[in-house]
Short mmCIF file of C-alpha atoms and ligand atoms in Angstrom, two decimals:
data_model
loop_
_atom_site.label_atom_id
_atom_site.label_comp_id
_atom_site.label_asym_id
_atom_site.label_seq_id
_atom_site.Cartn_x
_atom_site.Cartn_y
_atom_site.Cartn_z
CA MET A 1 63.22 98.78 109.50
CA HIS A 2 62.93 99.98 105.96
CA LYS A 3 60.51 98.07 103.71
CA ASN A 4 62.80 95.25 102.84
CA MET A 5 61.88 93.97 99.41
CA PHE A 6 64.40 92.30 97.18
CA PRO A 7 64.00 90.86 93.71
CA ARG A 8 62.71 87.28 93.84
CA ASP A 9 65.87 85.86 92.33
CA PHE A 10 68.13 87.87 94.64
CA ALA A 11 71.22 85.86 95.65
CA TRP A 12 71.45 85.46 99.41
CA GLY A 13 74.84 84.11 100.30
CA ALA A 14 77.75 83.79 102.66
CA ALA A 15 81.41 83.68 101.71
CA THR A 16 84.60 81.93 102.78
CA SER A 17 88.03 81.32 101.28
CA ALA A 18 90.13 78.19 100.97
CA TYR A 19 93.11 79.08 103.15
CA GLN A 20 90.90 80.59 105.83
CA ILE A 21 88.78 77.46 106.35
CA GLU A 22 90.13 74.31 104.71
CA GLY A 23 93.13 73.19 106.71
CA GLY A 24 94.53 69.97 105.24
CA TRP A 25 97.48 72.06 104.22
CA GLN A 26 99.63 69.16 103.12
CA VAL A 27 97.31 66.20 102.76
CA ASP A 28 96.30 64.32 99.64
CA GLY A 29 98.91 65.87 97.40
CA LYS A 30 98.24 69.57 98.00
CA GLY A 31 101.23 71.81 97.29
CA PRO A 32 102.26 74.61 99.68
CA SER A 33 100.96 78.12 99.13
CA ILE A 34 102.52 81.44 100.09
CA TRP A 35 100.25 81.57 103.15
CA ASP A 36 101.58 78.21 104.35
CA THR A 37 105.09 79.59 104.08
CA PHE A 38 104.26 82.97 105.57
CA CYS A 39 102.45 81.60 108.63
CA HIS A 40 105.24 79.15 109.36
CA GLU A 41 107.69 82.03 109.73
CA LYS A 42 107.90 83.43 113.26
CA GLY A 43 106.34 86.76 114.00
CA ARG A 44 104.19 87.09 110.90
CA VAL A 45 100.76 86.29 112.33
CA PHE A 46 99.08 86.99 115.67
CA GLY A 47 100.30 84.36 118.15
CA ASP A 48 102.20 82.62 115.33
CA GLN A 49 98.94 80.97 114.37
CA ASN A 50 98.39 79.38 110.97
CA GLY A 51 95.78 77.81 108.72
CA ASP A 52 97.21 74.27 108.91
CA VAL A 53 93.89 73.06 110.33
CA ALA A 54 91.64 76.15 110.49
CA CYS A 55 87.98 75.01 110.33
CA ASN A 56 89.15 71.74 108.83
CA SER A 57 86.65 72.13 106.03
CA TYR A 58 88.75 69.76 103.95
CA GLU A 59 87.46 66.99 106.20
CA LEU A 60 84.36 68.60 107.63
CA TRP A 61 82.75 69.94 104.47
CA GLU A 62 79.48 68.26 105.30
CA LYS A 63 79.29 70.27 108.53
CA ASP A 64 79.69 73.44 106.46
CA LEU A 65 76.89 72.28 104.20
CA GLU A 66 74.63 71.86 107.23
CA CYS A 67 75.42 75.44 108.23
CA ILE A 68 74.61 76.65 104.73
CA GLN A 69 71.30 74.82 104.79
CA GLN A 70 70.45 76.06 108.25
CA LEU A 71 70.82 79.66 107.07
CA GLY A 72 68.69 79.02 103.99
CA LEU A 73 71.31 80.46 101.65
CA THR A 74 70.62 80.44 97.93
CA HIS A 75 74.33 80.91 97.09
CA TYR A 76 77.63 79.99 98.69
CA ARG A 77 80.86 81.76 97.75
CA LEU A 78 83.98 79.66 98.27
CA SER A 79 87.45 79.79 96.79
CA PHE A 80 89.55 77.07 95.24
CA SER A 81 93.02 76.49 96.55
CA TRP A 82 95.16 76.72 93.40
CA ALA A 83 97.86 74.56 95.04
CA ARG A 84 95.34 71.89 96.02
CA LEU A 85 94.30 71.49 92.39
CA LEU A 86 97.68 72.16 90.78
CA PRO A 87 100.36 71.55 93.44
CA ASP A 88 103.16 73.31 91.55
CA GLY A 89 100.78 75.87 90.07
CA THR A 90 100.96 74.49 86.53
CA THR A 91 98.62 72.20 84.63
CA GLN A 92 101.53 69.77 84.12
CA HIS A 93 100.41 68.00 87.25
CA VAL A 94 96.78 67.82 88.36
CA ASN A 95 95.97 66.63 91.88
CA GLN A 96 92.91 64.41 91.38
CA LYS A 97 92.16 64.36 95.11
CA GLY A 98 91.75 68.12 94.96
CA VAL A 99 89.45 67.82 91.95
CA GLN A 100 87.38 65.22 93.83
CA TYR A 101 87.09 67.47 96.86
CA TYR A 102 85.75 70.46 94.94
CA ASN A 103 83.53 68.22 92.80
CA LYS A 104 81.89 66.95 95.95
CA VAL A 105 81.45 70.44 97.38
CA ILE A 106 79.87 71.69 94.16
CA ASP A 107 77.64 68.65 93.71
CA ASP A 108 76.46 68.72 97.32
CA LEU A 109 75.63 72.40 97.01
CA LEU A 110 73.64 71.87 93.84
CA THR A 111 71.80 68.92 95.35
CA SER A 112 70.82 71.24 98.20
CA ASN A 113 69.64 73.89 95.76
CA VAL A 114 72.49 76.24 96.57
CA SER A 115 74.44 77.85 93.73
CA PRO A 116 78.22 77.83 94.09
CA VAL A 117 80.09 81.06 93.41
CA VAL A 118 83.76 80.25 92.98
CA THR A 119 86.74 82.54 93.45
CA LEU A 120 89.81 81.21 91.69
CA TYR A 121 92.34 83.22 93.66
CA HIS A 122 91.87 84.38 97.24
CA PHE A 123 95.39 85.40 98.40
CA ASP A 124 96.97 81.89 98.29
CA LEU A 125 99.46 81.64 95.42
CA PRO A 126 101.21 78.28 95.03
CA GLN A 127 104.64 78.66 96.62
CA ALA A 128 106.22 77.13 93.52
CA LEU A 129 105.03 80.14 91.51
CA GLN A 130 106.19 82.59 94.16
CA ASP A 131 109.62 81.00 93.82
CA GLN A 132 109.56 82.10 90.17
CA GLY A 133 108.71 85.71 91.02
CA GLY A 134 105.02 85.37 91.88
CA TRP A 135 102.71 88.19 90.87
CA LYS A 136 105.66 90.45 90.07
CA SER A 137 106.57 88.28 87.14
CA PRO A 138 104.73 89.00 83.85
CA GLY A 139 104.57 85.25 83.09
CA ILE A 140 102.12 84.77 85.97
CA ALA A 141 99.25 86.00 83.78
CA SER A 142 99.33 83.06 81.40
CA LEU A 143 99.91 80.60 84.27
CA PHE A 144 96.78 82.00 85.92
CA ASP A 145 94.93 81.76 82.63
CA ASN A 146 95.89 78.07 82.33
CA TYR A 147 94.66 77.44 85.86
CA ALA A 148 91.43 79.34 85.20
CA GLN A 149 90.80 77.41 82.00
CA PHE A 150 91.44 74.15 83.81
CA CYS A 151 88.76 75.17 86.33
CA PHE A 152 86.27 76.31 83.68
CA GLN A 153 86.75 73.02 81.86
CA THR A 154 86.51 70.85 84.98
CA PHE A 155 83.81 72.62 86.99
CA GLY A 156 82.17 75.09 84.61
CA ASP A 157 79.35 72.73 83.68
CA ARG A 158 78.07 73.40 87.23
CA VAL A 159 79.61 76.69 88.39
CA LYS A 160 77.93 79.68 86.76
CA LEU A 161 79.38 82.58 88.72
CA TRP A 162 83.14 83.00 88.77
CA ILE A 163 85.40 85.52 90.46
CA THR A 164 88.93 85.47 89.06
CA ILE A 165 90.82 87.34 91.78
CA ASN A 166 89.68 88.50 95.20
CA GLU A 167 90.71 92.00 96.29
CA PRO A 168 93.71 92.63 94.04
CA GLN A 169 94.32 95.95 95.81
CA VAL A 170 94.74 94.15 99.14
CA CYS A 171 96.99 91.44 97.65
CA ALA A 172 99.14 94.04 95.95
CA LYS A 173 99.45 96.49 98.83
CA LEU A 174 99.36 94.34 101.96
CA GLY A 175 101.44 91.58 100.39
CA HIS A 176 104.06 93.58 98.48
CA GLU A 177 104.17 97.10 99.96
CA ASP A 178 103.26 96.75 103.64
CA GLY A 179 104.51 93.18 104.01
CA ILE A 180 101.75 92.21 106.43
CA HIS A 181 100.21 89.60 104.11
CA ALA A 182 102.02 86.84 102.21
CA PRO A 183 104.45 86.93 100.52
CA GLY A 184 105.54 89.59 103.04
CA LEU A 185 107.42 91.92 100.68
CA LYS A 186 108.01 95.55 101.55
CA GLU A 187 109.13 96.92 98.19
CA LYS A 188 107.59 100.29 98.67
CA GLY A 189 106.28 102.38 95.84
CA THR A 190 106.97 99.92 93.04
CA ALA A 191 106.08 96.24 93.55
CA ALA A 192 102.40 96.74 94.36
CA TYR A 193 101.78 98.60 91.10
CA LEU A 194 103.48 95.83 89.16
CA VAL A 195 101.55 93.14 91.02
CA GLY A 196 98.25 94.94 90.46
CA HIS A 197 99.10 95.23 86.79
CA ASN A 198 99.84 91.53 86.41
CA MET A 199 96.67 90.69 88.30
CA LEU A 200 94.66 92.75 85.86
CA ARG A 201 96.44 91.10 82.93
CA ALA A 202 95.77 87.67 84.43
CA HIS A 203 92.13 88.49 85.07
CA ALA A 204 91.63 89.80 81.54
CA MET A 205 93.25 86.74 79.96
CA ALA A 206 91.01 84.42 81.96
CA TRP A 207 87.90 86.45 81.11
CA HIS A 208 88.76 86.36 77.40
CA SER A 209 89.34 82.61 77.58
CA TYR A 210 85.95 82.13 79.19
CA ASN A 211 84.33 84.44 76.71
CA SER A 212 85.71 82.79 73.62
CA ARG A 213 85.87 79.13 74.69
CA TYR A 214 83.38 78.40 77.44
CA ARG A 215 80.66 81.02 77.58
CA SER A 216 78.48 79.79 74.74
CA GLU A 217 78.21 76.34 76.25
CA GLN A 218 78.43 77.03 79.97
CA LYS A 219 76.50 80.33 80.04
CA GLY A 220 78.13 81.64 83.18
CA ALA A 221 79.49 85.02 84.21
CA VAL A 222 82.98 86.09 85.27
CA SER A 223 84.16 89.07 87.30
CA ILE A 224 86.85 90.26 89.71
CA ALA A 225 86.02 91.11 93.36
CA LEU A 226 87.03 94.66 94.23
CA ASN A 227 87.26 96.02 97.75
CA SER A 228 86.47 99.57 98.61
CA ASP A 229 85.53 101.64 101.59
CA TRP A 230 83.18 104.55 101.02
CA TYR A 231 85.22 107.76 101.13
CA GLU A 232 83.88 111.23 101.67
CA PRO A 233 85.54 114.61 102.23
CA LEU A 234 86.20 115.50 105.87
CA ASN A 235 84.78 118.93 105.11
CA GLN A 236 82.18 118.70 102.38
CA GLY A 237 82.91 122.15 100.95
CA CYS A 238 86.71 122.00 101.06
CA PRO A 239 88.27 121.56 97.58
CA GLU A 240 91.45 119.97 99.01
CA ASP A 241 89.41 117.40 100.94
CA ILE A 242 87.32 116.71 97.84
CA ALA A 243 90.45 116.15 95.75
CA ALA A 244 91.94 113.88 98.45
CA THR A 245 88.71 111.85 98.48
CA GLU A 246 88.93 111.41 94.72
CA ARG A 247 92.49 110.18 95.11
CA ASP A 248 91.43 107.63 97.72
CA LEU A 249 88.68 106.32 95.46
CA ALA A 250 91.10 106.21 92.53
CA PHE A 251 93.84 104.37 94.45
CA THR A 252 91.46 101.80 95.91
CA LEU A 253 88.49 101.08 93.67
CA GLY A 254 89.53 103.02 90.56
CA TRP A 255 92.93 101.28 90.30
CA PHE A 256 91.13 98.13 89.17
CA ALA A 257 87.64 99.29 88.22
CA TRP A 258 88.73 102.01 85.79
CA PRO A 259 90.68 99.65 83.50
CA VAL A 260 87.92 97.03 83.56
CA PHE A 261 84.80 99.20 83.42
CA VAL A 262 85.71 102.67 82.10
CA THR A 263 88.76 103.19 79.92
CA GLY A 264 90.97 100.11 79.70
CA ASP A 265 93.57 102.11 81.60
CA TYR A 266 94.28 103.42 85.10
CA PRO A 267 92.51 106.53 86.43
CA GLU A 268 94.32 109.62 85.21
CA ILE A 269 94.48 111.11 88.71
CA MET A 270 96.25 107.98 89.94
CA ARG A 271 98.91 108.11 87.24
CA SER A 272 99.48 111.83 87.57
CA ALA A 273 99.81 111.59 91.36
CA ILE A 274 102.35 108.75 91.06
CA ASP A 275 104.36 110.48 88.35
CA ALA A 276 104.36 113.82 90.18
CA GLN A 277 105.69 112.12 93.30
CA SER A 278 108.38 110.33 91.26
CA ARG A 279 109.54 113.68 89.86
CA LYS A 280 109.47 115.29 93.28
CA LEU A 281 111.64 112.56 94.80
CA GLY A 282 114.00 112.38 91.82
CA TYR A 283 112.94 108.94 90.65
CA ASN A 284 113.71 109.13 86.97
CA ALA A 285 112.98 105.65 85.64
CA ALA A 286 109.80 104.91 83.67
CA SER A 287 106.46 105.49 85.37
CA ARG A 288 106.09 103.23 88.40
CA LEU A 289 102.56 102.52 87.21
CA PRO A 290 102.93 100.18 84.22
CA SER A 291 101.01 100.64 80.97
CA PHE A 292 98.96 98.09 79.11
CA SER A 293 100.65 97.18 75.87
CA LYS A 294 98.60 97.11 72.67
CA ASP A 295 99.04 93.42 72.00
CA GLU A 296 97.84 92.38 75.45
CA SER A 297 94.28 91.22 75.91
CA ALA A 298 92.14 94.30 76.13
CA ILE A 299 91.22 94.98 79.75
CA LEU A 300 88.15 97.08 79.10
CA GLY A 301 84.89 95.16 79.35
CA THR A 302 86.34 92.10 81.08
CA ALA A 303 83.67 91.78 83.77
CA ASP A 304 80.16 90.45 83.36
CA PHE A 305 79.05 92.02 86.64
CA PHE A 306 80.50 94.19 89.38
CA ALA A 307 81.66 92.25 92.47
CA LEU A 308 82.10 94.48 95.51
CA ASN A 309 83.52 93.80 98.96
CA TYR A 310 82.41 96.54 101.35
CA TYR A 311 83.11 96.82 105.06
CA THR A 312 83.48 100.42 106.19
CA SER A 313 83.81 104.16 105.42
CA ARG A 314 86.34 106.94 105.89
CA LYS A 315 86.47 110.74 105.94
CA VAL A 316 89.36 112.09 103.95
CA LYS A 317 91.72 115.07 103.92
CA PRO A 318 95.15 115.65 102.30
CA ARG A 319 98.21 114.38 104.12
CA GLY A 320 100.27 117.41 103.30
CA GLY A 321 102.81 116.03 100.85
CA CYS A 322 105.27 115.26 103.64
CA GLU A 323 106.43 111.81 102.48
CA LYS A 324 110.16 111.61 101.70
CA MET A 325 110.30 107.98 100.59
CA LEU A 326 108.71 106.39 97.57
CA CYS A 327 105.57 104.61 98.76
CA ILE A 328 101.89 104.35 97.94
CA LYS A 329 100.97 106.45 100.95
CA GLY A 330 103.09 109.28 99.59
CA ASP A 331 101.63 108.92 96.09
CA GLN A 332 98.11 108.93 97.44
CA ASP A 333 98.82 111.73 99.91
CA THR A 334 95.62 111.36 101.89
CA GLU A 335 94.75 110.99 105.53
CA GLU A 336 91.71 109.04 106.57
CA VAL A 337 89.79 109.66 109.74
CA LEU A 338 86.78 108.16 111.43
CA ASP A 339 83.70 110.16 112.22
CA SER A 340 83.19 110.22 115.98
CA SER A 341 79.57 109.12 115.50
CA TRP A 342 80.60 105.80 113.94
CA PRO A 343 80.68 102.84 116.32
CA ILE A 344 83.67 100.52 116.01
CA SER A 345 83.19 96.78 115.57
CA GLY A 346 85.81 94.47 117.09
CA LEU A 347 88.58 95.55 114.72
CA SER A 348 89.86 99.12 114.86
CA TRP A 349 89.58 99.54 111.07
CA LEU A 350 85.98 98.44 110.95
CA ALA A 351 83.81 101.43 111.78
CA VAL A 352 80.14 100.59 111.41
CA VAL A 353 78.71 102.72 108.58
CA PRO A 354 75.83 100.93 106.88
CA ASP A 355 74.76 103.91 104.76
CA GLY A 356 78.28 104.10 103.34
CA LEU A 357 77.37 100.99 101.38
CA ARG A 358 74.32 102.66 99.89
CA LYS A 359 76.42 105.66 98.85
CA LEU A 360 79.11 103.44 97.36
CA LEU A 361 76.53 101.44 95.41
CA LYS A 362 75.09 104.65 93.96
CA TYR A 363 78.61 105.83 93.08
CA ILE A 364 79.28 102.52 91.29
CA LYS A 365 76.01 102.80 89.40
CA ASP A 366 76.82 106.33 88.24
CA THR A 367 80.52 105.83 87.56
CA PHE A 368 80.62 102.39 86.00
CA ASN A 369 77.58 102.53 83.76
CA ASN A 370 74.95 100.89 85.93
CA PRO A 371 76.39 97.39 86.16
CA ALA A 372 74.72 94.40 87.79
CA ILE A 373 76.32 94.33 91.25
CA TYR A 374 76.91 91.47 93.64
CA ILE A 375 78.05 92.47 97.12
CA THR A 376 80.48 89.58 97.41
CA GLU A 377 81.51 90.41 101.00
CA ASN A 378 80.23 92.43 103.91
CA GLY A 379 80.59 91.69 107.58
CA PHE A 380 81.27 92.63 111.17
CA SER A 381 84.09 91.45 113.40
CA GLN A 382 84.07 90.33 116.99
CA VAL A 383 87.16 90.26 119.22
CA GLY A 384 87.69 89.50 122.88
CA PRO A 385 85.28 87.36 124.88
CA LEU A 386 83.00 85.21 122.77
CA GLN A 387 79.45 86.47 122.45
CA ILE A 388 77.07 84.04 120.83
CA GLU A 389 74.26 86.51 121.46
CA ASP A 390 75.94 89.14 119.29
CA ALA A 391 73.34 91.89 119.38
CA GLN A 392 75.61 94.50 117.77
CA ARG A 393 76.26 92.32 114.75
CA CYS A 394 72.52 91.67 114.39
CA VAL A 395 71.96 95.41 114.17
CA TYR A 396 74.83 95.70 111.69
CA TYR A 397 73.36 93.13 109.31
CA LYS A 398 69.82 94.50 109.60
CA ASP A 399 70.92 98.07 109.01
CA THR A 400 73.29 97.23 106.18
CA ILE A 401 70.82 95.02 104.35
CA SER A 402 68.21 97.74 104.77
CA GLU A 403 70.60 100.18 103.07
CA VAL A 404 71.00 97.71 100.21
CA ALA A 405 67.21 97.62 99.87
CA LYS A 406 67.12 101.43 99.69
CA ALA A 407 69.86 101.40 97.05
CA ILE A 408 67.71 99.05 94.96
CA GLN A 409 64.36 100.69 95.49
CA GLU A 410 65.17 104.38 95.82
CA ASP A 411 68.41 104.77 93.89
CA GLY A 412 67.67 102.21 91.19
CA VAL A 413 70.95 100.36 91.71
CA ASN A 414 70.97 96.95 90.08
CA VAL A 415 72.06 94.87 93.09
CA ARG A 416 71.70 91.16 92.39
CA GLY A 417 73.07 89.57 95.52
CA TYR A 418 74.52 89.95 98.99
CA PHE A 419 77.13 87.70 100.63
CA ALA A 420 77.83 87.94 104.33
CA TRP A 421 81.44 87.51 105.39
CA SER A 422 81.65 84.91 106.68
CA LEU A 423 79.80 81.63 106.91
CA MET A 424 81.85 80.82 110.01
CA ASP A 425 84.69 82.09 112.17
CA ASN A 426 87.96 81.40 110.41
CA PHE A 427 91.61 82.31 110.01
CA GLU A 428 91.61 86.10 109.68
CA TRP A 429 95.01 86.45 107.97
CA ALA A 430 97.55 88.41 110.07
CA ASP A 431 95.04 88.49 112.94
CA GLY A 432 94.87 84.71 113.06
CA PHE A 433 91.89 83.41 115.03
CA SER A 434 91.71 86.44 117.30
CA VAL A 435 89.02 88.03 115.15
CA ARG A 436 85.67 86.35 114.49
CA PHE A 437 83.58 87.19 111.44
CA GLY A 438 81.31 84.12 111.37
CA LEU A 439 77.58 83.63 111.27
CA PHE A 440 78.59 80.38 112.98
CA HIS A 441 81.10 80.26 115.78
CA VAL A 442 83.81 77.64 115.37
CA ASP A 443 85.35 76.17 118.48
CA PHE A 444 89.01 75.89 117.48
CA SER A 445 89.97 74.37 120.80
CA ASP A 446 87.81 71.34 120.15
CA LEU A 447 89.09 68.69 117.74
CA LYS A 448 85.66 68.46 116.16
CA GLN A 449 85.78 72.20 115.39
CA SER A 450 82.10 72.31 116.29
CA ARG A 451 80.02 75.02 114.68
CA THR A 452 77.44 77.01 116.70
CA LEU A 453 74.98 79.47 115.25
CA TYR A 454 75.39 83.07 116.46
CA GLN A 455 72.30 85.16 117.09
CA SER A 456 73.31 87.17 114.00
CA GLY A 457 73.20 83.97 111.96
CA ARG A 458 69.66 83.39 113.18
CA GLU A 459 68.74 86.97 112.23
CA TYR A 460 70.32 86.63 108.80
CA ALA A 461 68.37 83.41 108.21
CA LYS A 462 65.17 85.27 109.14
CA ILE A 463 65.93 88.11 106.76
CA ILE A 464 66.52 85.62 103.97
CA SER A 465 63.40 83.62 104.62
CA LYS A 466 61.19 86.73 104.86
CA SER A 467 62.63 88.14 101.68
CA ARG A 468 62.21 84.86 99.84
CA SER A 469 58.63 84.43 100.94
CA GLY A 470 57.93 87.93 99.62
CA GLN A 471 57.02 89.45 102.98
CA SER A 472 58.01 92.96 103.88
CA LYS A 473 58.99 94.07 107.34
C1 LIG B 1 88.25 90.63 102.85
C2 LIG B 1 88.91 89.36 102.49
O1 LIG B 1 88.52 88.97 101.20
C3 LIG B 1 88.65 88.24 103.48
O2 LIG B 1 89.53 87.20 103.20
C4 LIG B 1 88.80 88.77 104.90
O3 LIG B 1 88.70 87.75 105.85
C5 LIG B 1 87.75 89.82 105.13
N1 LIG B 1 87.98 90.91 104.21
C6 LIG B 1 87.74 90.42 106.54
O4 LIG B 1 88.91 91.10 106.77
#
């Protein structure tokens, strides 16, 4: 393995999200979220499963803490359930039981010398806000800002790393274009752009609030977690493949990273592709990609670090402009293929390409002005028969972390932390419990939801302890 040296203060973490682990979906005053609603509709999720109980972390938090300690993590990334804190989504009514729960989690982490990293929004909008238009409605931005400020005020004395929104591209596209995530809309070619826009506005408002009201006292940092695969041309020398690859990067990472880190606006190639497709299909209304108005909070510069979720890579070629309906696929006009040399993890979308992460990190360094980067998610799925001795996942983590080390040492990328997805097996959205991403296995058939360390968890703990004791491998 590559000489595996990380900065002494490197953040070694694991991540989870509220809906995926907490359960307790309607106890102690929590309001329903769009995922509660979505899962309770037939046919939405694998086996009609839901997160009503999940890992029951609402009751079993102390078990999670033991897992965290066993791994030797320095950081733990969790998300707050907006509807557990503010059942109808507004600060008119605060659920004190929810506040108590997260206070305990944060205090226990700090007592154990683990820094909490909190995501404010990880896919689970309060249903009450969805009923008023959800992320499609412009008013959502100030409601999110109120919620964020409530959290900064209540927990910001102890939480120093904040993520406003997790994977806005996934929320926008899977939730509002493809309809496979809550709220299950399939308004192709329009809604996702509007949702993404309002998410950026919401993020920027919250960042500005933190910056002007809380930063000087609390001294924390705020960002937005962006997902991206690494994309490269199917044929390196082919101009059409190169252009298609640029479009994929623009429509995934650039959609959100360009406004925040580069120009305050969307990537030009994204807008021109969308507008050209509108013209081609005779859609004559205003651009489907909204614009930022002058009086809105400026978007540019609203991230104190770069938060990246990376899982896999793709080779790219043009799709051939064959789409007859308005949709993102048609706007993007790319086709993504897997290299035959890439092994597949449990899930068909998750080809194992550790060096794709190194390339993506270098791209982020060069494109977004060498930001401090936290890899806020990275992981490997298991499906089918349970394997506690998960040799393939051990190799995945070793290889991927080794690529992160190379990015730091050889490419000079300023990587500050790495978070494995996930601390434990949990509710994998539309795939329910059929897919396992945990460093701990959770036995969902047992009322105690007992947690068992996978071999990969043991390996990850070793990597952390070696790195922290300054040894190389
Ligand atoms: C990204 C999401 O943030 C997380 O919720 C999900 O479970 C993982 N990817 C794996 O798909």
